Amino acid sequence: MKSTPAMELFLRRAQPTLIDVTTQLQELYEFARVVGEFSPLLQRWCLSSDTSKHDALLHDAFDANGPTTAALAVLHHKSKGVTDVRSISLWNGAESDAEVATLSSRVNTLGRPDTVEFAMRVAPEVTDWRVPLGWLQRAIAIWRPNACSFGPYWYSDHKVFEDRPGVAWMLYLPKVLTAQQVPEARALVPVADENNQPMGTIIVSITDEPFSENNPEHVKVANSIETRLVDQDLLPRYADL
């Protein structure tokens, strides 16, 4: 059985910065607009509930204009008096486990990076590497992360270094990389900022088919990229993100 495709993003914002609820939810909205183009199952997002699915469906996170007034009111109430770590978790409202998607953001964690996670089990499956490439490009533009990866969730059991991000299907690093530095990569996609200045590279391990953690050749390529990056001190430890 294939594991859930997932994106994981780490970032440290300019200090001192405490992200408010409105900004946090707006960032998720900007990303949700992009993934929503892939499937109708990714077009509706609800605030996750600690009590029941029914309660979660009461509060749509977004409408056509952005975060809803109702969602912001709920989140402001929950976070009243909170000045440090705050999480927002969204769910696509699907009843079937085969159609579930989640999107979450954690901010203001003292001494640790903010994180964003996106996971999905929706049809159709992602088969073209350029689809998640577009998602990562949008995520990078929104959050300017220190690292951002996309691939099967359980690839984490196969990566070489437990204390560092895995390459999986693709990995973004805020470094300009060349084919000479990472010859095992099937593609290196440069990323530029709004002024067209180089800011990083998306490393793609497999381009001719979907990446699978159950394919030994795919895992071998991703592992070799990880080793190559570490040999050149290019793959950061989680502690340094």
Coordinates of C-alpha atoms in Angstrom, one line a residue:
M1 CA 0.0 0.0 0.0
K2 CA 1.3 3.4 -0.9
S3 CA 1.8 5.9 1.9
T4 CA 0.2 9.3 1.9
P5 CA 2.0 12.0 -0.3
A6 CA 3.0 14.8 2.0
M7 CA 4.8 18.1 2.0
E8 CA 6.8 19.2 5.1
L9 CA 8.2 22.7 5.4
F10 CA 10.5 24.4 8.0
L11 CA 11.2 28.1 8.3
R12 CA 12.7 30.6 10.7
R13 CA 11.2 34.1 10.3
A14 CA 12.9 37.4 10.8
Q15 CA 13.2 38.0 14.6
P16 CA 11.6 39.3 16.6
T17 CA 8.3 38.3 14.9
L18 CA 5.1 36.8 16.4
I19 CA 2.7 35.7 13.7
D20 CA -0.9 36.5 14.4
V21 CA -3.9 34.3 13.6
T22 CA -5.0 36.3 10.6
T23 CA -1.5 36.1 8.9
Q24 CA -1.2 32.4 9.7
L25 CA -4.6 31.5 8.2
Q26 CA -4.0 33.9 5.2
E27 CA -0.7 32.0 4.4
L28 CA -2.6 28.7 4.4
Y29 CA -5.3 30.2 2.1
E30 CA -2.7 31.2 -0.4
F31 CA -1.3 27.7 -0.5
A32 CA -4.7 26.1 -0.5
R33 CA -5.7 28.0 -3.7
V34 CA -2.9 26.3 -5.6
V35 CA -3.5 22.7 -4.5
G36 CA -7.2 23.3 -5.0
E37 CA -6.6 23.4 -8.8
F38 CA -5.6 19.8 -8.7
S39 CA -8.8 18.2 -7.3
P40 CA -12.2 19.3 -6.1
L41 CA -11.4 17.4 -2.9
L42 CA -8.8 20.1 -2.2
Q43 CA -11.0 23.0 -2.7
R44 CA -12.9 23.1 0.7
W45 CA -11.0 23.3 4.0
C46 CA -12.6 23.2 7.5
L47 CA -11.1 23.9 10.9
S48 CA -10.2 20.6 12.5
S49 CA -12.2 19.9 15.7
D50 CA -11.1 18.1 18.9
T51 CA -14.6 16.8 19.4
S52 CA -16.1 15.5 16.1
K53 CA -16.2 15.6 12.4
H54 CA -19.6 17.2 12.6
D55 CA -18.2 20.1 14.6
A56 CA -15.3 20.5 12.2
L57 CA -17.7 20.9 9.3
L58 CA -19.4 23.8 11.0
H59 CA -16.5 26.2 10.2
D60 CA -15.2 26.6 6.7
A61 CA -11.7 28.1 6.8
F62 CA -11.9 29.9 3.5
D63 CA -14.4 31.4 1.1
A64 CA -13.6 33.0 -2.3
N65 CA -12.1 36.0 -0.7
G66 CA -9.8 34.4 1.8
P67 CA -10.1 33.3 5.5
T68 CA -13.7 33.4 6.7
T69 CA -14.9 35.7 9.5
A70 CA -16.3 32.7 11.4
A71 CA -13.0 30.8 11.2
L72 CA -11.0 33.8 12.3
A73 CA -13.4 34.3 15.2
V74 CA -13.0 30.7 16.4
L75 CA -9.2 30.8 16.1
H76 CA -8.9 34.2 17.9
H77 CA -11.1 32.8 20.7
K78 CA -9.0 29.6 21.0
S79 CA -5.7 31.5 21.0
K80 CA -6.8 34.3 23.4
G81 CA -3.9 35.0 25.8
V82 CA -1.5 32.7 23.9
T83 CA 1.7 34.4 23.0
D84 CA 3.9 31.4 22.0
V85 CA 3.3 28.3 20.0
R86 CA 0.0 28.1 18.1
S87 CA -1.2 25.5 15.6
I88 CA -3.9 25.7 13.0
S89 CA -5.1 22.4 11.5
L90 CA -7.4 22.1 8.5
W91 CA -9.2 19.2 7.0
N92 CA -10.9 18.8 3.6
G93 CA -14.2 17.5 5.1
A94 CA -14.0 14.1 3.4
E95 CA -15.8 11.2 5.0
S96 CA -13.8 8.5 3.3
D97 CA -10.2 7.8 4.5
A98 CA -9.3 7.4 0.8
E99 CA -10.2 11.1 0.1
V100 CA -8.8 12.8 3.2
A101 CA -6.4 15.7 3.0
T102 CA -4.9 17.8 5.9
L103 CA -3.1 21.1 6.0
S104 CA -1.5 22.5 9.1
S105 CA 0.7 25.3 10.3
R106 CA 2.6 25.8 13.6
V107 CA 4.1 29.1 14.5
N108 CA 5.9 31.0 17.3
T109 CA 7.7 28.0 18.7
L110 CA 10.6 29.5 20.7
G111 CA 13.9 28.2 19.6
R112 CA 12.5 26.0 16.9
P113 CA 11.4 26.6 13.3
D114 CA 7.8 27.2 12.2
T115 CA 6.4 24.3 10.3
V116 CA 3.8 23.7 7.6
E117 CA 2.5 20.2 6.7
F118 CA 0.2 19.1 3.8
A119 CA -0.9 15.5 3.3
M120 CA -3.4 14.0 0.9
R121 CA -5.1 10.8 -0.1
V122 CA -7.2 12.0 -3.0
A123 CA -8.0 10.9 -6.5
P124 CA -6.5 11.3 -9.0
E125 CA -3.0 10.3 -7.7
V126 CA -0.1 12.6 -8.3
T127 CA 1.7 11.1 -11.2
D128 CA 3.5 14.1 -12.9
W129 CA 6.4 15.5 -10.9
R130 CA 5.6 18.9 -12.2
V131 CA 2.4 19.0 -10.1
P132 CA 4.1 18.9 -6.7
L133 CA 6.9 21.0 -8.1
G134 CA 4.3 23.8 -8.6
W135 CA 3.1 23.3 -5.0
L136 CA 6.6 23.6 -3.6
Q137 CA 7.3 26.7 -5.7
R138 CA 4.1 28.4 -4.3
A139 CA 5.0 27.3 -0.8
I140 CA 8.5 28.7 -1.1
A141 CA 7.1 32.0 -2.4
I142 CA 4.8 32.2 0.6
W143 CA 7.0 31.0 3.5
R144 CA 10.7 31.3 2.3
P145 CA 11.6 28.1 4.1
N146 CA 14.9 26.8 5.2
A147 CA 13.9 23.4 3.8
C148 CA 10.8 21.9 2.1
S149 CA 10.2 18.4 0.9
F150 CA 7.5 16.4 -0.9
G151 CA 7.1 12.6 -1.1
P152 CA 5.5 9.6 0.5
Y153 CA 5.1 10.0 4.2
W154 CA 6.8 6.7 5.1
Y155 CA 9.9 7.6 3.1
S156 CA 11.1 8.8 6.4
D157 CA 11.8 5.2 7.3
H158 CA 14.2 4.9 4.3
K159 CA 16.2 8.1 4.4
V160 CA 19.9 7.9 5.3
F161 CA 20.1 10.5 8.1
E162 CA 17.6 10.5 10.9
D163 CA 18.6 14.0 12.0
R164 CA 18.2 15.6 8.6
P165 CA 15.4 16.1 6.1
G166 CA 15.1 13.4 3.4
V167 CA 15.1 14.1 -0.3
A168 CA 12.1 11.8 -1.1
W169 CA 10.6 12.9 -4.4
M170 CA 11.9 16.4 -4.1
L171 CA 13.6 18.7 -1.7
Y172 CA 14.1 22.5 -1.7
L173 CA 17.1 24.1 -0.1
P174 CA 17.9 27.8 -0.1
K175 CA 21.1 27.2 -1.9
V176 CA 22.1 27.5 -5.6
L177 CA 23.1 24.0 -6.7
T178 CA 24.6 22.7 -9.9
A179 CA 24.5 19.3 -11.7
Q180 CA 28.2 18.9 -10.8
Q181 CA 27.3 19.1 -7.1
V182 CA 24.3 16.8 -7.3
P183 CA 24.8 14.5 -10.4
E184 CA 22.3 11.9 -9.1
A185 CA 19.4 14.3 -9.3
R186 CA 17.0 13.9 -12.3
A187 CA 16.3 17.6 -12.3
L188 CA 17.5 20.7 -10.5
V189 CA 14.9 23.5 -10.6
P190 CA 16.3 27.0 -9.7
V191 CA 14.1 29.2 -7.6
A192 CA 14.2 33.0 -7.8
D193 CA 12.6 35.7 -5.6
E194 CA 10.2 38.4 -6.8
N195 CA 13.2 40.4 -8.1
N196 CA 14.4 37.4 -10.1
Q197 CA 17.4 37.0 -7.8
P198 CA 18.5 33.3 -7.2
M199 CA 17.4 32.1 -3.8
G200 CA 17.5 28.3 -3.9
T201 CA 17.1 25.0 -5.8
I202 CA 14.5 22.2 -5.8
I203 CA 16.2 18.8 -6.2
V204 CA 14.0 16.2 -8.0
S205 CA 15.0 12.6 -7.6
I206 CA 12.6 10.9 -10.0
T207 CA 10.9 12.4 -13.1
D208 CA 9.7 9.5 -15.3
E209 CA 7.2 8.1 -12.8
P210 CA 5.7 8.8 -9.4
F211 CA 8.2 8.4 -6.6
S212 CA 7.5 5.3 -4.4
E213 CA 9.1 4.3 -1.1
N214 CA 8.4 0.7 -2.2
N215 CA 10.6 1.0 -5.3
P216 CA 14.2 0.2 -4.3
E217 CA 15.6 2.1 -7.2
H218 CA 13.8 5.2 -6.2
V219 CA 15.0 4.9 -2.6
K220 CA 18.5 4.3 -3.9
V221 CA 18.5 7.6 -5.9
A222 CA 17.1 9.6 -3.1
N223 CA 19.6 8.1 -0.6
S224 CA 22.5 8.8 -2.9
I225 CA 21.5 12.5 -3.2
E226 CA 21.3 12.7 0.6
T227 CA 24.7 11.3 1.0
R228 CA 26.1 13.5 -1.7
L229 CA 24.6 16.6 0.0
V230 CA 26.0 15.7 3.4
D231 CA 29.4 15.0 1.9
Q232 CA 29.4 18.7 0.8
D233 CA 27.8 20.0 4.0
L234 CA 24.7 21.1 2.0
L235 CA 22.0 19.1 3.9
P236 CA 21.2 20.8 7.2
R237 CA 20.4 19.0 10.4
Y238 CA 16.9 19.6 11.9
A239 CA 18.6 21.3 14.8
D240 CA 20.0 23.9 12.4
L241 CA 16.8 24.6 10.5

